[in-house]
Amino acid sequence: MVSLTLIKTEAEELVRRIPRSNNHQMQGELVKLCEAHWRTLRGPQPSAQLAQALWSSLPPLADLLVDLYTQGDTPLSNILPNFDLARGLAVIALAEIQHGNEFGAHIAHEPMKAFQMNVPSPAWLSKISAMLHGTLDAPLMHLHDRHNALWKSLAVIAAQTKRVDLVATEAVIQLLTAHDESHNCSDPALEKLRQSVADAGIRFLTMDKNLVQYEQHHKAHKPVRSRQLGELLLEIRQLWLR
């Protein structure tokens, strides 16, 4: 993955070109606007465990910004000079870095670079919005796919939850590692997902301090860090958006 240092440098260069004196204020306004957009999109709080975990997990700010841009959102046009998506994404990339969200910074960086000189394609904008709204179809995953069991299990989680971001995935894994003693009251969607992940060859055991312990094909496997999960999710996300 591209280093955060490079992302920060390139984003700061773009932000410096924004014809506005208080970029820190603009960053706060953009973040608040994106967070408010998610509260509108997600609707009332659900009762089921899995749905509630996803409801509580903020998607990447960059995706929320792109959706607002696609809608021609008036408050966004009032905040972002010239309705410049590349520079808006640069502001979001810096906000994600400040918040320690490496995955979110990477999500913002690629389109930030792409749209400095080019206008976003309607097809790409449509896919980002569909992914955010949970209406984008997951790519087909073949039984004999070259990817390993962990990659496949993350792809299964993405396909069933319609979320391809690290915050949501970690929330789901946390649920899958929980030992619910009241299985009679368990969430059917969560149990279906648990079985699908098991079918992919993975059983998540614990998740603590950004470290995930799991079994692969019933054998203990070396733990992985959140950053490694993020790298795999970026690969899966690219398949969703191609």
Short mmCIF file of C-alpha atoms in Angstrom, two decimals:
data_model
loop_
_atom_site.label_atom_id
_atom_site.label_comp_id
_atom_site.label_asym_id
_atom_site.label_seq_id
_atom_site.Cartn_x
_atom_site.Cartn_y
_atom_site.Cartn_z
CA MET A 1 0.00 0.00 0.00
CA VAL A 2 1.03 3.61 -0.52
CA SER A 3 2.62 5.07 2.60
CA LEU A 4 0.62 7.44 4.78
CA THR A 5 3.51 9.90 4.54
CA LEU A 6 3.08 10.12 0.75
CA ILE A 7 -0.71 10.38 1.03
CA LYS A 8 -0.33 13.19 3.57
CA THR A 9 2.18 15.06 1.38
CA GLU A 10 0.07 14.80 -1.76
CA ALA A 11 -3.14 15.71 0.06
CA GLU A 12 -1.56 18.74 1.72
CA GLU A 13 -0.32 19.95 -1.66
CA LEU A 14 -3.86 19.84 -3.04
CA VAL A 15 -5.36 21.47 0.03
CA ARG A 16 -2.91 24.35 -0.20
CA ARG A 17 -4.40 25.20 -3.60
CA ILE A 18 -7.93 25.60 -2.23
CA PRO A 19 -8.88 29.28 -2.34
CA ARG A 20 -9.97 29.44 1.28
CA SER A 21 -8.13 30.69 4.33
CA ASN A 22 -9.44 28.32 7.01
CA ASN A 23 -8.90 24.77 5.74
CA HIS A 24 -9.15 23.33 9.26
CA GLN A 25 -12.68 24.69 9.53
CA MET A 26 -13.56 23.25 6.12
CA GLN A 27 -12.28 19.84 7.22
CA GLY A 28 -14.54 19.88 10.26
CA GLU A 29 -17.52 20.94 8.17
CA LEU A 30 -16.93 18.20 5.58
CA VAL A 31 -16.55 15.49 8.23
CA LYS A 32 -19.76 16.62 9.98
CA LEU A 33 -21.62 16.69 6.66
CA CYS A 34 -20.47 13.15 5.80
CA GLU A 35 -21.40 11.83 9.25
CA ALA A 36 -24.83 13.46 9.02
CA HIS A 37 -25.30 11.89 5.58
CA TRP A 38 -24.68 8.44 7.07
CA ARG A 39 -27.23 9.05 9.82
CA THR A 40 -29.77 9.83 7.11
CA LEU A 41 -28.86 6.85 4.93
CA ARG A 42 -28.85 4.22 7.67
CA GLY A 43 -32.36 5.00 8.96
CA PRO A 44 -33.78 3.83 12.31
CA GLN A 45 -31.67 1.63 14.57
CA PRO A 46 -32.38 -2.08 13.92
CA SER A 47 -32.75 -4.65 16.70
CA ALA A 48 -30.87 -7.62 15.21
CA GLN A 49 -27.23 -7.99 16.26
CA LEU A 50 -25.62 -8.02 12.83
CA ALA A 51 -27.75 -5.22 11.41
CA GLN A 52 -27.10 -3.13 14.51
CA ALA A 53 -23.33 -3.58 14.22
CA LEU A 54 -23.41 -2.43 10.61
CA TRP A 55 -25.75 0.46 11.49
CA SER A 56 -23.24 1.63 14.10
CA SER A 57 -20.21 1.38 11.78
CA LEU A 58 -19.44 4.57 9.87
CA PRO A 59 -18.47 3.85 6.25
CA PRO A 60 -15.37 5.51 4.76
CA LEU A 61 -15.80 9.29 4.76
CA ALA A 62 -14.58 9.35 1.17
CA ASP A 63 -17.51 7.20 0.00
CA LEU A 64 -19.96 9.43 1.84
CA LEU A 65 -18.38 12.50 0.24
CA VAL A 66 -18.60 10.93 -3.22
CA ASP A 67 -22.28 10.12 -2.69
CA LEU A 68 -23.00 13.72 -1.67
CA TYR A 69 -21.06 14.91 -4.74
CA THR A 70 -23.04 12.57 -6.99
CA GLN A 71 -26.30 13.95 -5.61
CA GLY A 72 -25.14 17.51 -6.24
CA ASP A 73 -25.66 18.20 -2.55
CA THR A 74 -26.19 21.93 -1.93
CA PRO A 75 -24.57 22.07 1.55
CA LEU A 76 -21.50 20.33 0.05
CA SER A 77 -21.29 22.89 -2.76
CA ASN A 78 -21.42 25.64 -0.15
CA ILE A 79 -18.48 24.13 1.78
CA LEU A 80 -16.27 22.87 -1.06
CA PRO A 81 -14.91 25.60 -3.37
CA ASN A 82 -15.77 24.99 -7.03
CA PHE A 83 -17.33 21.65 -6.04
CA ASP A 84 -13.83 20.19 -6.55
CA LEU A 85 -14.05 16.48 -5.66
CA ALA A 86 -10.28 15.84 -5.77
CA ARG A 87 -9.59 18.57 -3.24
CA GLY A 88 -12.51 17.49 -1.10
CA LEU A 89 -11.04 13.99 -1.00
CA ALA A 90 -7.67 15.48 -0.06
CA VAL A 91 -9.29 17.17 2.94
CA ILE A 92 -10.95 13.87 3.88
CA ALA A 93 -7.65 11.95 3.49
CA LEU A 94 -5.99 14.30 5.96
CA ALA A 95 -8.91 13.96 8.38
CA GLU A 96 -8.67 10.16 8.23
CA ILE A 97 -4.91 10.30 8.89
CA GLN A 98 -5.51 12.55 11.90
CA HIS A 99 -8.09 10.07 13.21
CA GLY A 100 -5.65 7.16 12.77
CA ASN A 101 -7.80 5.56 10.06
CA GLU A 102 -5.25 4.28 7.55
CA PHE A 103 -7.87 2.35 5.56
CA GLY A 104 -10.02 5.48 5.18
CA ALA A 105 -7.02 7.50 4.01
CA HIS A 106 -6.30 4.94 1.29
CA ILE A 107 -9.93 4.96 0.17
CA ALA A 108 -9.72 8.74 -0.29
CA HIS A 109 -6.27 8.77 -1.89
CA GLU A 110 -6.83 6.81 -5.10
CA PRO A 111 -9.76 8.88 -6.44
CA MET A 112 -8.10 12.04 -5.11
CA LYS A 113 -5.20 11.36 -7.49
CA ALA A 114 -7.40 10.23 -10.35
CA PHE A 115 -9.65 13.27 -10.38
CA GLN A 116 -7.03 16.00 -10.19
CA MET A 117 -7.00 16.07 -13.99
CA ASN A 118 -10.03 13.98 -14.96
CA VAL A 119 -13.75 14.25 -14.36
CA PRO A 120 -15.18 11.25 -12.41
CA SER A 121 -17.01 8.85 -14.69
CA PRO A 122 -20.76 8.46 -14.08
CA ALA A 123 -20.29 4.66 -13.93
CA TRP A 124 -17.74 4.91 -11.11
CA LEU A 125 -19.82 7.43 -9.18
CA SER A 126 -22.83 5.15 -9.55
CA LYS A 127 -20.91 2.15 -8.19
CA ILE A 128 -19.67 4.05 -5.15
CA SER A 129 -23.20 5.21 -4.37
CA ALA A 130 -24.63 1.72 -4.91
CA MET A 131 -21.99 0.20 -2.63
CA LEU A 132 -22.75 2.78 0.04
CA HIS A 133 -26.50 2.19 -0.25
CA GLY A 134 -26.04 -1.61 -0.15
CA THR A 135 -27.37 -2.19 -3.67
CA LEU A 136 -24.15 -3.08 -5.49
CA ASP A 137 -23.96 -6.77 -6.39
CA ALA A 138 -20.95 -8.63 -5.05
CA PRO A 139 -18.64 -10.13 -7.70
CA LEU A 140 -18.99 -13.86 -8.16
CA MET A 141 -16.49 -15.90 -6.17
CA HIS A 142 -15.54 -19.24 -7.64
CA LEU A 143 -15.02 -22.32 -5.49
CA HIS A 144 -11.47 -22.81 -6.75
CA ASP A 145 -10.48 -19.16 -6.52
CA ARG A 146 -6.71 -18.65 -6.11
CA HIS A 147 -7.14 -16.60 -2.92
CA ASN A 148 -6.53 -18.06 0.52
CA ALA A 149 -9.19 -18.91 3.09
CA LEU A 150 -8.90 -15.63 5.01
CA TRP A 151 -9.37 -13.57 1.85
CA LYS A 152 -12.37 -15.70 0.94
CA SER A 153 -13.90 -15.30 4.37
CA LEU A 154 -13.62 -11.50 4.11
CA ALA A 155 -15.17 -11.66 0.65
CA VAL A 156 -18.04 -13.68 2.13
CA ILE A 157 -18.54 -11.10 4.89
CA ALA A 158 -18.58 -8.32 2.28
CA ALA A 159 -21.04 -10.17 0.06
CA GLN A 160 -23.52 -10.89 2.87
CA THR A 161 -23.25 -7.55 4.66
CA LYS A 162 -22.85 -5.35 1.55
CA ARG A 163 -19.99 -3.59 3.34
CA VAL A 164 -16.43 -3.53 2.03
CA ASP A 165 -14.75 -1.44 4.70
CA LEU A 166 -12.54 -2.21 7.66
CA VAL A 167 -14.67 -0.61 10.39
CA ALA A 168 -17.71 -2.71 9.50
CA THR A 169 -15.67 -5.86 8.92
CA GLU A 170 -14.00 -5.59 12.33
CA ALA A 171 -17.39 -5.05 13.96
CA VAL A 172 -18.65 -8.22 12.26
CA ILE A 173 -15.57 -10.23 13.27
CA GLN A 174 -16.07 -9.04 16.85
CA LEU A 175 -19.58 -10.48 16.72
CA LEU A 176 -18.33 -13.73 15.21
CA THR A 177 -15.79 -14.15 18.03
CA ALA A 178 -18.36 -13.48 20.77
CA HIS A 179 -19.55 -16.54 22.67
CA ASP A 180 -23.30 -16.02 22.85
CA GLU A 181 -24.68 -18.31 25.53
CA SER A 182 -28.26 -17.62 24.46
CA HIS A 183 -28.13 -19.18 21.01
CA ASN A 184 -31.89 -19.64 21.11
CA CYS A 185 -32.20 -15.85 20.76
CA SER A 186 -29.40 -15.53 18.23
CA ASP A 187 -29.60 -13.49 15.05
CA PRO A 188 -30.38 -15.76 12.04
CA ALA A 189 -28.44 -13.46 9.67
CA LEU A 190 -25.41 -13.60 11.95
CA GLU A 191 -25.59 -17.39 12.25
CA LYS A 192 -25.89 -17.70 8.48
CA LEU A 193 -22.81 -15.53 8.10
CA ARG A 194 -20.95 -17.55 10.74
CA GLN A 195 -21.66 -20.73 8.76
CA SER A 196 -20.63 -19.12 5.46
CA VAL A 197 -17.32 -18.01 6.98
CA ALA A 198 -16.81 -21.55 8.32
CA ASP A 199 -17.53 -22.93 4.83
CA ALA A 200 -14.72 -20.69 3.55
CA GLY A 201 -12.42 -22.46 6.04
CA ILE A 202 -12.15 -19.83 8.78
CA ARG A 203 -13.25 -19.66 12.40
CA PHE A 204 -12.51 -16.37 14.12
CA LEU A 205 -11.50 -16.89 17.76
CA THR A 206 -10.65 -13.55 19.38
CA MET A 207 -10.07 -9.96 18.43
CA ASP A 208 -8.07 -7.80 20.81
CA LYS A 209 -5.96 -4.66 20.31
CA ASN A 210 -6.21 -4.86 16.51
CA LEU A 211 -5.03 -8.46 16.50
CA VAL A 212 -7.28 -11.23 15.18
CA GLN A 213 -6.78 -14.86 16.21
CA TYR A 214 -8.39 -17.47 13.99
CA GLU A 215 -8.38 -21.08 12.89
CA GLN A 216 -7.96 -22.04 9.26
CA HIS A 217 -9.42 -25.42 8.32
CA HIS A 218 -9.63 -26.31 12.05
CA LYS A 219 -5.95 -25.52 12.74
CA ALA A 220 -4.62 -22.54 14.68
CA HIS A 221 -3.19 -19.92 12.37
CA LYS A 222 -0.77 -17.07 12.92
CA PRO A 223 -2.78 -14.00 14.08
CA VAL A 224 -3.27 -11.08 11.69
CA ARG A 225 -3.37 -7.38 12.40
CA SER A 226 -6.07 -4.98 11.32
CA ARG A 227 -3.72 -3.49 8.76
CA GLN A 228 -3.45 -6.87 7.02
CA LEU A 229 -7.24 -7.18 6.98
CA GLY A 230 -7.39 -3.70 5.46
CA GLU A 231 -5.00 -4.68 2.69
CA LEU A 232 -7.15 -7.68 1.80
CA LEU A 233 -10.31 -5.58 1.88
CA LEU A 234 -8.76 -3.04 -0.50
CA GLU A 235 -8.22 -5.91 -2.97
CA ILE A 236 -11.81 -7.07 -2.54
CA ARG A 237 -13.09 -3.50 -2.92
CA GLN A 238 -11.26 -3.18 -6.24
CA LEU A 239 -13.12 -6.24 -7.51
CA TRP A 240 -16.44 -4.69 -6.45
CA LEU A 241 -15.67 -1.46 -8.31
CA ARG A 242 -14.04 -2.72 -11.49
#
